[in-house]
Amino acid sequence: MALVSIRSCGRCGFLLGLRAYATRPVGTPRKREQQDDTPVFQYVGQHRKPQGKVFVWGFSYTGALGIPSFVVPDSGRKKPRKYQLTPYRLDTEQKISSAACGYGFTLLACNSRDLTKLWGMGLNKDSQLGFQRTQHDRHKSYDYVLEPSPVSLPLVNPQETRVLQVSCGRAHSLVLTDSEGVFSMGNNAYGQCGRKIVEDEVYSGSHVVHKIEGFNSGVTQVACGQDHSLFLTDRGSVYACGWGADGQTGLGHHSKASCPVPVGGDLAGVKVQQVATYGDCSLAVSTEGQVFGWGNSEYLQLASVTEATQMSSPRLLPLRGVGRVRQAACGGTQVAVLNEEGEVFVWGFGILGKGPKLSESAIPERVPATFFGRSEFNPTVKVSSIRCGLNHFAAITDRGELFVWGKNVRGCLGIGKHDDQYFPWRVTVPGHVTDVACGVDHMVALVKTII
Amino acid sequence: MHNYKSMKLMNFSEVTGPQFHKVHVGVGHRLDAFSSGVLVLGIGKGNGVLEHLCKSHVTRDYMLEGEFGKATDNFTHTGRVIEKTTYDHVTLDKLERVLAMIQGANQKALIMYSQVDLHTQEAYELAVRGLLYPHGKSPPILTGLRCIHFNPPHFTLEVQCVNETQKYLRKLIHEVGLELRTSAVCSGVRRTRDGPFKVENALTRQHWTAGSIIQAIAHFSKATRKIRKLEMYKQTAGQLNSNAQVQEQTRMCENLVKTYSKRLTSVIATKGYITKY
């Protein structure tokens, strides 16, 4: 080959000495036989399916993130990591299908038929994660659980029942199973666990996991407020129990309820498809797309129907310009709804997502879709679900991106800084976000990988 | 009487040859040897507008042709093959998800490099209208990315970007391959739009004559005027953000004017220009 090239150059009349080329000149393509010699690597097989992963971020000292090395470093040289400001992968043995963040603790559930279906981590001073036996003393329970530890449920058929959903409040948690109803654990000082209030009960180190009775049909969704609980049955009726000082139980009075009572008011006869609560205000979305609210209204959450600061009976909220509502989410002082077209409306008090000027609103304000990635290249991006933490919002679009905004309490937004976020901001997660759970100062995201 | 002046031999072009005027020609954004497509040239006074075009952060559109299955040293299909991989697990669905992820990261970078204080209401207003653009130096950012054609192993992407180099775009194809757990090389980069200059109005080889060039310049005169105006608008938008910067700029301007005021007045007197103070 080299000799040929010298001859052709010679024809052009250049003076070339007899230089023997040891290597092929740079830039000329290799001959066919040499190309096929290189081995072909296979990194991904034909039947590989996307895996589910769990990412956590926020305040780690309570153990709510489930990574013990953040609180108690492995080696003496490392310092404990107080805030995890960006998503961090939490290694789990099973595929987690449902997660819930409470006030300083987290519950992860897997909907398999295995014996271990539920893991808990974080604060356990009120046994909201069940009884976590210590290594040294089998009668004592851990106050802080730093790693995802199995939570045992008193199931009749542990090898058949599946856990569908978990929900966490301030100091109690609810577990929904498919065939054995709802289980509750944790603090019951106001009856939020759905069982009789025992005076001076010591909740730390308690073994009590109570199966809640009193529903006339199967429960399809549970929601935990700060000190109250809401249950949605398959017939579309809502039950409530727990603290009622702000009227958040919706039972028409302001006292405690220690076992679930059906909620009336404007909800009587209405088929509800979703209930939402996290603080002291509660919302329900009917199958017709209407929103009913009750509870705390100090922050203008229910100002569309009442000027009072509390409402103890559900009322229909006449939301103008919102259309049919598909999903609602309640925070401590703010409320968000998602309509059928994938648009997000917010109102209440706090950082609502329309810049620093809008700090409170009594009427729903639409968050512009350009923040969620809508542009000329992607004109059809919609929000598919919204969640509320105590002081922040999270939205997941149909393209699997997670957007957060609100007050950045101890790094709970996961955007890499401690500053508050006044409009929706993308959280960089390596994968397609399918679900997110928001707590007070931490968040958990359930992510599916792309390959 | 004959007009002897007009009969001078010098006036006949057959004697002297064609007369050339010295014209300055400048190039807009560069296009390297491997790529093809729109290349903006400025002639004479248009070179000043070229500078404005470069500064004004207009976006550019590219069509990138890619091929799965091999990785080369210079990210093109003509380079030395480093590795070959299988690609039968790649579907359009997975490719779109990877592109969505890349686009998400770039949208975030767009706002972060805009050097605007995100805690202000003005930042929110600009973000809603999509006017947050990187000011000053920034790494290459893609403002839009989508897959036009997918026929494994070949695929075509349409990219809209700011502040890029063609080598970055070829590396982008390689990275798309990596995210899909395979390898990819770029087999073509074609610029279809540079700011307001689209490929439909570009002159091809046959049209590189004086007549068509003059026509093209006339066609784009509106666009060049717009670029000049856009540059002034961008300057004012930048000034909105930091008061301190504005004060410093005005001080600098004042100093400049003071030192060069004498020279300025003499220039004005001789050339007869009217300038704004």
XYZ file of C-alpha atoms in Angstrom:
728
model
C 0.000 0.000 0.000
C 2.777 2.390 0.954
C 4.691 1.707 -2.245
C 1.629 2.518 -4.339
C 1.270 5.920 -2.738
C 4.893 6.825 -3.462
C 4.447 5.962 -7.107
C 1.329 8.141 -7.467
C 3.076 11.049 -5.828
C 5.994 10.526 -8.181
C 3.628 11.023 -11.117
C 2.779 14.518 -9.810
C 6.418 15.388 -10.102
C 7.393 15.678 -6.464
C 10.887 14.712 -5.440
C 10.506 11.929 -2.934
C 13.306 9.971 -1.479
C 12.829 6.281 -0.998
C 11.130 6.467 2.383
C 9.744 3.215 3.678
C 6.574 3.851 5.685
C 6.522 1.705 8.773
C 2.965 2.669 9.724
C -0.155 3.439 7.776
C -0.570 7.189 7.105
C -2.958 8.837 9.532
C -6.509 9.340 8.336
C -6.768 6.571 5.779
C -9.492 4.084 6.625
C -8.566 0.554 7.537
C -9.166 -2.238 5.115
C -12.341 -4.311 5.531
C -10.650 -7.463 6.924
C -9.010 -5.543 9.743
C -12.279 -3.869 10.777
C -14.096 -7.138 11.410
C -11.386 -8.414 13.749
C -12.321 -6.161 16.679
C -14.472 -7.968 19.255
C -18.061 -6.839 19.839
C -18.986 -6.123 23.447
C -22.445 -6.616 24.859
C -23.293 -4.446 27.834
C -27.013 -5.016 27.927
C -28.796 -8.242 27.138
C -31.942 -8.502 25.086
C -34.288 -9.107 28.008
C -33.062 -6.476 30.391
C -35.916 -4.599 32.016
C -35.718 -1.240 33.787
C -35.088 -1.564 37.513
C -36.684 0.343 40.318
C -34.423 2.421 42.527
C -34.993 4.582 45.582
C -33.393 7.999 46.043
C -33.465 9.981 49.282
C -32.385 13.491 50.254
C -32.874 15.986 53.067
C -32.042 16.082 56.754
C -30.258 12.937 57.845
C -29.680 13.164 61.599
C -33.030 11.591 62.473
C -32.070 8.582 60.379
C -34.986 9.249 58.058
C -32.759 8.864 54.992
C -31.834 5.331 55.942
C -28.087 5.731 55.426
C -26.305 5.123 58.756
C -22.948 6.456 57.568
C -24.435 9.940 57.322
C -25.186 9.937 61.053
C -22.460 7.629 62.365
C -19.553 7.683 59.883
C -17.815 4.411 59.103
C -14.312 5.668 59.645
C -13.176 8.100 62.323
C -11.834 10.559 59.770
C -15.154 11.232 58.061
C -17.588 13.820 59.402
C -21.295 13.085 59.722
C -23.348 14.464 56.853
C -26.168 16.549 58.272
C -27.919 17.556 55.044
C -28.004 15.529 51.884
C -28.685 18.259 49.344
C -28.881 16.117 46.201
C -30.561 12.747 45.538
C -28.619 9.836 47.012
C -29.295 6.229 46.125
C -30.701 4.075 48.899
C -29.912 0.418 48.333
C -32.923 -1.793 48.973
C -33.184 -5.539 48.635
C -36.664 -5.509 47.179
C -38.411 -3.310 44.676
C -40.190 -0.617 46.683
C -43.673 0.129 45.379
C -44.878 2.657 47.933
C -43.109 5.144 50.197
C -44.273 7.699 52.739
C -42.437 10.389 54.671
C -43.578 11.452 58.085
C -42.207 14.059 60.458
C -38.672 12.718 60.781
C -39.281 9.123 59.703
C -39.903 7.123 56.527
C -41.784 3.956 55.634
C -41.030 1.904 52.528
C -43.323 -0.870 51.349
C -42.982 -3.604 48.791
C -46.152 -5.156 47.356
C -44.787 -8.676 47.282
C -46.049 -11.734 49.110
C -42.767 -12.200 51.020
C -42.789 -12.187 54.782
C -40.998 -8.831 55.001
C -43.157 -6.246 53.289
C -42.470 -3.081 55.219
C -39.293 -1.233 56.196
C -39.051 1.786 58.416
C -36.305 4.231 59.319
C -35.972 7.451 61.287
C -37.602 8.641 64.464
C -39.226 5.904 66.526
C -39.903 7.609 69.843
C -43.619 6.914 69.573
C -43.202 3.492 67.988
C -44.395 4.869 64.681
C -42.114 2.265 63.087
C -43.335 -0.501 65.323
C -41.175 -2.255 67.856
C -37.515 -2.261 66.778
C -35.774 -4.678 69.104
C -32.362 -3.498 70.274
C -29.357 -5.750 70.025
C -28.440 -5.618 73.682
C -31.846 -5.729 75.370
C -34.762 -7.548 73.769
C -37.308 -5.621 75.804
C -36.176 -2.226 74.594
C -36.856 -0.577 71.246
C -34.635 1.793 69.303
C -35.568 5.497 69.463
C -33.809 6.262 66.185
C -33.619 3.689 63.408
C -30.766 4.561 61.081
C -31.207 1.866 58.451
C -34.305 0.468 56.704
C -35.438 -2.147 59.216
C -38.302 -4.604 58.795
C -41.561 -3.668 60.468
C -43.620 -6.654 61.504
C -47.366 -6.625 60.957
C -49.735 -9.007 62.771
C -51.149 -10.464 59.559
C -53.419 -13.501 59.523
C -52.039 -14.632 56.148
C -48.593 -13.086 55.891
C -47.763 -15.093 52.772
C -50.848 -13.989 50.844
C -51.491 -10.398 51.863
C -49.854 -7.536 49.963
C -49.208 -4.028 51.235
C -50.781 -1.514 48.856
C -49.999 1.835 50.434
C -48.337 3.434 53.468
C -48.903 6.850 54.975
C -47.133 8.707 57.773
C -48.207 11.578 59.990
C -46.465 13.425 62.798
C -46.041 10.480 65.140
C -48.228 7.746 63.693
C -48.376 5.675 60.538
C -50.995 3.764 58.586
C -50.469 0.669 56.442
C -53.086 -0.394 53.863
C -53.179 -4.040 52.802
C -55.252 -5.590 50.045
C -57.170 -8.185 52.033
C -56.630 -7.459 55.719
C -57.614 -3.837 56.027
C -55.671 -1.013 57.633
C -53.048 -1.281 60.368
C -51.941 1.656 62.475
C -49.038 2.202 64.824
C -47.575 5.053 66.789
C -48.956 7.814 68.921
C -52.634 7.569 69.816
C -52.971 10.544 72.147
C -55.754 11.972 69.977
C -57.127 8.724 68.648
C -55.374 9.050 65.320
C -54.520 5.335 65.331
C -58.207 4.466 65.323
C -58.219 2.746 68.714
C -59.459 3.686 72.162
C -57.346 6.400 73.817
C -55.596 5.072 76.916
C -54.687 7.738 79.467
C -50.968 8.117 80.168
C -50.087 5.452 77.631
C -46.347 5.150 77.031
C -45.810 4.948 73.294
C -42.055 4.461 73.274
C -41.222 0.774 73.016
C -44.846 -0.164 72.455
C -45.634 -3.368 70.575
C -49.124 -2.265 69.617
C -49.991 -2.524 65.910
C -53.737 -2.092 65.709
C -55.990 -3.379 62.956
C -58.613 -0.671 62.469
C -62.264 -1.809 62.437
C -65.447 0.057 61.760
C -65.504 0.415 57.969
C -68.533 -0.763 56.039
C -66.463 -1.726 52.980
C -62.854 -2.157 51.871
C -60.469 0.755 52.248
C -58.728 1.894 49.050
C -56.680 4.838 50.259
C -55.307 6.154 53.554
C -53.978 9.625 54.335
C -52.322 10.858 57.515
C -52.596 14.394 58.692
C -50.514 15.783 61.513
C -52.581 14.157 64.265
C -55.559 12.766 62.389
C -56.221 10.057 59.820
C -58.471 9.871 56.768
C -59.642 6.675 55.061
C -61.302 6.309 51.657
C -63.438 3.242 50.997
C -64.215 1.641 47.650
C -67.788 2.934 47.877
C -66.396 6.475 47.786
C -67.101 7.393 51.394
C -64.550 9.035 53.683
C -63.886 8.071 57.303
C -61.881 10.115 59.788
C -60.467 9.799 63.264
C -58.003 11.668 65.442
C -57.645 15.242 66.612
C -60.366 17.631 65.610
C -59.483 20.960 67.228
C -59.283 22.601 63.799
C -62.152 20.582 62.453
C -59.765 18.536 60.346
C -61.724 15.351 60.990
C -64.745 16.938 59.340
C -67.145 15.286 61.760
C -68.926 18.492 62.696
C -67.261 18.920 66.088
C -63.910 20.062 67.423
C -63.092 17.165 69.734
C -61.110 13.956 69.343
C -62.448 10.840 67.654
C -60.884 7.571 68.622
C -62.454 5.326 66.033
C -63.230 6.005 62.362
C -66.511 7.821 61.769
C -67.996 8.499 58.339
C -67.610 12.109 57.256
C -70.806 13.919 56.243
C -71.410 17.552 55.417
C -71.306 18.238 51.671
C -69.632 14.859 51.155
C -72.772 12.909 52.018
C -73.690 10.807 48.998
C -70.677 11.956 46.981
C -68.296 9.379 45.521
C -64.783 10.455 46.422
C -61.778 9.290 44.410
C -58.927 10.746 46.468
C -58.296 12.259 49.907
C -55.283 14.387 50.806
C -53.927 15.859 53.985
C -50.610 16.439 55.680
C -51.122 19.262 58.174
C -54.410 20.362 59.669
C -56.378 20.940 56.492
C -58.015 18.117 54.535
C -59.214 17.883 50.945
C -61.231 15.314 49.031
C -61.610 15.041 45.249
C -64.833 13.494 43.941
C -65.135 11.349 40.833
C -66.848 14.317 39.145
C -63.698 16.390 39.559
C -64.947 18.621 42.368
C -62.954 19.504 45.465
C -64.305 19.435 49.022
C -62.345 20.856 51.925
C -62.497 21.039 55.686
C -60.212 21.749 58.635
C -57.791 24.586 59.177
C -58.309 27.681 57.085
C -56.021 30.158 58.842
C -53.884 30.377 55.738
C -56.759 30.991 53.305
C -56.875 27.341 52.208
C -60.671 27.340 52.362
C -61.175 31.069 51.929
C -63.287 30.461 48.832
C -66.156 29.315 51.042
C -65.543 30.742 54.486
C -63.953 33.650 56.292
C -63.603 31.615 59.496
C -60.272 30.078 60.426
C -61.686 26.580 60.859
C -64.353 24.494 59.226
C -65.478 21.337 60.915
C -67.716 20.046 58.163
C -66.763 19.410 54.513
C -67.883 22.054 52.032
C -67.684 22.083 48.257
C -64.986 24.528 47.122
C -66.099 26.559 44.107
C -62.741 26.813 42.351
C -62.998 29.120 39.355
C -61.045 28.366 36.223
C -59.634 25.077 37.451
C -61.794 22.679 35.470
C -62.086 19.035 36.415
C -59.698 18.206 39.232
C -57.862 14.921 39.087
C -55.643 15.106 42.148
C -55.236 17.320 45.195
C -52.423 17.688 47.700
C -52.358 19.517 51.007
C -49.408 20.918 52.832
C -49.125 22.710 56.143
C -50.173 26.151 54.908
C -50.638 25.647 51.177
C -52.765 23.585 48.819
C -52.256 22.373 45.252
C -54.611 20.732 42.768
C -53.987 19.091 39.417
C -56.665 19.182 36.739
C -57.376 16.831 33.843
C -55.257 18.865 31.407
C -52.193 18.473 33.562
C -52.146 22.016 34.927
C -51.185 22.794 38.501
C -53.072 25.343 40.604
C -51.802 26.511 43.995
C -53.161 28.673 46.755
C -52.688 29.257 50.450
C -49.751 30.820 52.219
C -46.018 30.415 51.764
C -43.845 30.083 48.711
C -46.480 29.202 46.137
C -44.311 28.955 43.041
C -45.002 32.204 41.209
C -42.049 34.222 42.374
C -41.241 35.818 45.713
C -44.031 38.402 45.408
C -46.853 35.861 45.597
C -46.736 34.729 49.203
C -50.426 34.169 49.781
C -53.511 33.710 47.692
C -57.097 32.809 48.437
C -57.952 31.875 44.854
C -56.232 29.187 42.769
C -53.243 30.494 40.810
C -52.016 28.521 37.832
C -48.329 27.660 37.730
C -47.175 28.313 34.120
C -46.431 25.157 32.168
C -43.145 26.570 30.819
C -41.582 25.738 34.160
C -42.365 22.062 33.708
C -40.420 21.836 30.473
C -43.081 22.889 27.997
C -41.481 24.623 25.004
C -41.725 24.596 21.197
C -39.727 21.397 21.156
C -42.012 19.721 23.691
C -45.427 21.337 23.451
C -47.285 18.466 25.094
C -45.556 18.116 28.437
C -48.098 17.725 31.254
C -47.855 17.225 34.982
C -49.024 13.756 35.957
C -49.006 13.948 39.759
C -48.416 16.465 42.542
C -47.462 16.038 46.178
C -47.089 18.403 49.093
C -44.685 18.372 51.950
C -45.181 20.595 54.945
C -43.696 23.677 53.258
C -42.949 22.632 49.707
C -44.440 21.127 46.559
C -43.324 18.372 44.220
C -44.653 17.682 40.730
C -43.915 14.783 38.397
C -44.422 15.283 34.665
C -45.437 12.606 32.204
C -41.835 12.559 30.934
C -40.619 11.354 34.293
C -39.059 14.596 35.514
C -39.399 15.804 39.083
C -39.928 19.481 39.842
C -39.864 20.958 43.346
C -40.495 24.380 44.755
C -41.158 25.945 48.135
C -39.269 26.472 51.335
C -36.036 24.536 51.450
C -36.285 23.231 55.003
C -32.925 21.655 55.838
C -32.246 20.767 52.215
C -35.493 18.910 51.588
C -35.847 20.163 48.000
C -32.809 18.267 46.771
C -31.599 20.997 44.426
C -28.074 21.153 45.762
C -28.369 24.330 47.787
C -29.993 25.626 50.937
C -31.869 28.479 49.247
C -35.643 28.537 48.944
C -37.018 27.980 45.482
C -39.634 30.431 44.264
C -40.580 28.672 41.024
C -40.520 25.020 39.913
C -36.998 23.681 39.566
C -35.847 20.389 38.161
C -34.287 17.819 40.499
C -31.571 15.894 38.672
C -32.318 12.226 39.223
C -30.681 9.538 37.052
C -33.820 7.918 35.734
C -37.520 8.267 35.231
C -39.290 9.374 38.453
C -42.470 7.369 39.034
C -43.462 8.507 42.521
C -42.264 10.860 45.219
C -43.055 11.173 48.939
C -42.600 14.495 50.703
C -41.954 14.972 54.385
C -41.125 17.953 56.530
C -37.395 17.997 55.908
C -36.712 15.054 53.640
C -38.036 13.425 50.482
C -38.008 9.978 48.935
C -38.272 9.362 45.182
C -39.105 6.050 43.517
C -37.230 5.992 40.222
C -37.182 3.634 37.259
C -33.954 3.347 35.275
C -34.020 4.122 31.574
C -32.374 0.939 30.346
C -14.465 67.727 -30.637
C -13.663 64.282 -29.400
C -13.612 63.729 -25.680
C -10.064 62.498 -25.481
C -10.358 61.683 -21.768
C -12.977 59.037 -22.335
C -10.903 57.453 -25.122
C -7.943 56.743 -22.849
C -6.765 53.200 -23.015
C -7.061 52.887 -19.291
C -10.829 53.155 -19.470
C -11.210 49.947 -21.434
C -11.520 46.942 -19.178
C -10.148 44.646 -21.902
C -6.836 46.506 -21.564
C -6.531 46.847 -17.822
C -8.372 43.710 -16.828
C -11.310 43.484 -14.434
C -11.110 45.937 -11.584
C -11.375 44.523 -8.128
C -12.520 46.445 -5.108
C -11.002 45.429 -1.856
C -13.895 44.150 0.225
C -13.617 42.849 3.758
C -15.340 39.515 4.216
C -15.838 38.107 7.673
C -17.143 34.780 8.899
C -19.800 34.341 11.552
C -19.874 31.202 13.663
C -17.284 28.719 12.519
C -18.087 25.404 10.886
C -15.352 22.792 11.022
C -14.151 20.575 8.180
C -16.364 17.604 9.002
C -19.610 19.589 9.140
C -21.754 21.177 6.492
C -24.595 23.641 6.340
C -25.266 27.317 6.779
C -22.254 29.609 7.127
C -22.956 33.299 7.631
C -20.596 35.743 5.900
C -20.444 39.481 6.361
C -19.272 41.825 3.592
C -17.856 45.275 4.199
C -19.949 47.190 6.725
C -21.783 43.977 7.580
C -18.797 42.785 9.608
C -19.914 44.966 12.495
C -23.273 43.237 12.466
C -21.463 39.889 12.575
C -19.980 40.876 15.891
C -23.449 41.644 17.212
C -24.668 38.300 15.919
C -21.946 36.510 17.847
C -22.741 38.375 21.026
C -26.497 38.138 20.799
C -26.805 34.481 21.812
C -28.971 33.448 18.924
C -29.635 29.753 18.784
C -28.449 27.492 16.015
C -30.176 24.420 14.618
C -28.293 21.293 13.664
C -29.219 17.918 12.229
C -26.964 15.218 13.615
C -26.721 11.817 11.969
C -25.628 9.067 14.292
C -24.879 5.381 14.078
C -24.948 2.884 16.913
C -22.500 0.072 17.332
C -19.004 1.519 17.434
C -16.927 4.074 19.252
C -14.075 5.885 17.561
C -11.339 8.195 18.753
C -12.687 11.379 17.163
C -16.400 10.549 17.559
C -16.923 10.293 13.769
C -17.408 7.316 11.512
C -14.050 7.980 9.838
C -11.977 7.651 12.972
C -10.090 4.698 14.406
C -12.519 2.214 15.942
C -11.902 1.799 19.661
C -14.788 -0.454 20.594
C -17.738 -2.192 19.030
C -20.919 -2.978 20.964
C -24.295 -4.525 20.385
C -27.286 -2.225 19.962
C -30.285 -4.499 19.513
C -31.668 -3.532 22.939
C -32.037 0.112 21.876
C -35.604 1.164 21.066
C -37.044 4.548 20.151
C -38.741 4.692 23.551
C -35.429 4.370 25.432
C -33.742 6.871 23.131
C -36.498 9.410 23.785
C -36.143 8.956 27.520
C -32.405 9.524 27.358
C -32.943 12.634 25.216
C -35.514 13.926 27.719
C -32.993 13.503 30.521
C -30.263 15.333 28.603
C -32.668 18.110 27.725
C -33.709 18.432 31.356
C -30.127 18.863 32.491
C -29.560 21.473 29.789
C -32.680 23.450 30.687
C -31.378 23.633 34.217
C -27.972 24.809 32.994
C -29.673 27.478 30.865
C -31.153 29.139 33.923
C -28.108 28.620 36.103
C -25.744 30.336 33.666
C -28.037 33.273 33.090
C -26.362 35.054 36.023
C -29.659 36.284 37.334
C -30.498 36.312 41.030
C -33.181 33.649 41.220
C -34.750 35.093 44.336
C -36.148 38.138 42.589
C -39.506 38.640 40.956
C -37.780 39.807 37.731
C -36.059 36.450 37.449
C -39.447 34.753 37.732
C -40.932 37.025 35.045
C -38.060 36.320 32.664
C -38.253 32.599 33.343
C -41.993 32.454 32.596
C -41.495 34.091 29.228
C -38.505 31.887 28.472
C -36.165 34.856 28.240
C -33.538 33.552 30.604
C -30.482 33.118 28.437
C -26.852 32.628 29.413
C -25.055 35.955 29.515
C -21.362 36.097 29.003
C -19.290 32.951 28.942
C -21.090 29.679 29.224
C -20.465 26.093 28.211
C -22.438 24.780 25.235
C -26.108 24.437 26.186
C -28.805 22.660 24.204
C -32.119 24.452 24.265
C -33.911 21.765 22.292
C -33.259 18.141 21.412
C -35.417 15.566 19.717
C -35.133 12.477 17.569
C -36.307 12.912 13.991
C -35.564 9.526 12.520
C -34.774 6.175 14.103
C -33.761 3.164 12.062
C -31.201 1.143 14.045
C -28.266 1.462 13.743
C -28.865 4.874 12.143
C -30.685 7.729 13.838
C -31.059 11.469 13.328
C -31.329 14.118 16.013
C -32.410 17.709 15.694
C -30.591 19.982 18.106
C -31.073 23.631 18.955
C -28.117 25.003 20.869
C -26.241 28.028 22.055
C -22.495 28.603 22.339
C -21.539 25.205 20.915
C -18.745 23.715 18.837
C -19.270 20.945 16.318
C -16.918 18.682 18.266
C -19.229 19.055 21.268
C -22.151 17.906 19.163
C -20.263 14.837 17.988
C -19.384 14.108 21.598
C -23.097 14.467 22.397
C -23.880 11.606 20.024
C -21.221 9.527 21.760
C -22.734 10.326 25.158
C -26.230 9.401 23.984
C -24.760 6.052 23.045
C -23.134 5.676 26.462
C -26.398 6.420 28.278
C -28.059 3.675 26.267
C -25.256 1.296 27.304
C -23.931 1.026 23.779
C -21.643 3.186 21.671
C -22.439 5.639 18.914
C -20.541 7.665 16.350
C -21.551 10.740 14.438
C -21.753 10.368 10.683
C -22.841 13.900 9.834
C -23.307 17.353 11.284
C -25.392 19.781 9.291
C -26.261 23.276 10.430
C -29.743 24.183 9.235
C -30.128 27.563 10.865
C -27.854 30.206 12.363
C -29.980 32.810 14.096
C -32.355 34.244 11.495
C -30.393 32.773 8.570
C -32.070 29.570 7.421
C -30.848 26.926 5.038
C -33.636 27.687 2.563
C -32.149 31.129 1.930
C -28.542 29.969 1.811
C -26.657 30.288 -1.477
C -25.378 27.041 -2.950
C -22.269 26.717 -5.092
C -23.993 27.618 -8.355
C -25.234 30.863 -6.832
C -21.884 32.265 -5.736
C -22.116 35.154 -8.210
C -22.322 38.895 -7.653
C -25.972 39.140 -8.685
C -27.329 36.538 -6.270
C -25.099 37.764 -3.444
C -26.464 41.273 -3.785
C -30.007 39.879 -3.823
C -29.321 37.866 -0.688
C -27.917 40.897 1.126
C -31.043 42.874 0.252
C -33.211 39.984 1.459
C -31.495 39.966 4.807
C -31.319 43.704 5.372
C -34.315 43.544 7.684
C -32.729 40.715 9.633
C -29.463 42.608 10.078
C -31.329 45.632 11.355
C -33.144 43.399 13.818
C -29.853 41.962 15.069
C -28.530 45.436 15.790
C -31.705 46.250 17.711
C -31.634 42.901 19.520
C -28.111 43.589 20.732
C -29.214 46.859 22.290
C -32.191 45.126 23.942
C -29.950 42.395 25.352
C -27.676 45.038 26.817
C -30.565 46.700 28.613
C -31.860 43.343 29.886
C -28.418 42.667 31.293
C -28.420 46.050 32.959
C -31.720 45.281 34.697
C -30.050 42.692 36.805
C -27.352 44.439 38.721
C -27.343 48.057 39.670
C -23.717 47.972 40.647
C -22.703 46.856 37.185
C -24.692 49.681 35.626
C -23.063 52.264 37.824
C -19.634 50.975 36.986
C -20.437 50.951 33.298
C -21.711 54.524 33.331
C -18.637 55.625 35.244
C -16.403 53.931 32.699
C -18.326 55.530 29.862
C -18.008 58.940 31.474
C -14.280 58.494 31.900
C -13.883 57.411 28.305
C -15.901 60.327 27.062
C -13.826 62.755 29.121
C -10.494 61.443 27.852
C -11.567 61.211 24.251
C -13.923 64.164 24.129
C -11.459 66.401 22.287
C -10.724 63.701 19.759
C -14.423 62.949 19.394
C -15.296 66.540 18.625
C -12.586 66.785 15.991
C -13.788 63.538 14.377
C -17.369 64.805 14.395
C -16.303 68.071 12.841
C -14.378 66.440 10.009
C -16.737 63.590 9.174
C -19.938 65.424 9.806
C -21.600 62.596 11.742
C -24.369 63.206 14.193
C -23.969 61.129 17.352
C -25.996 60.821 20.495
C -24.344 61.705 23.758
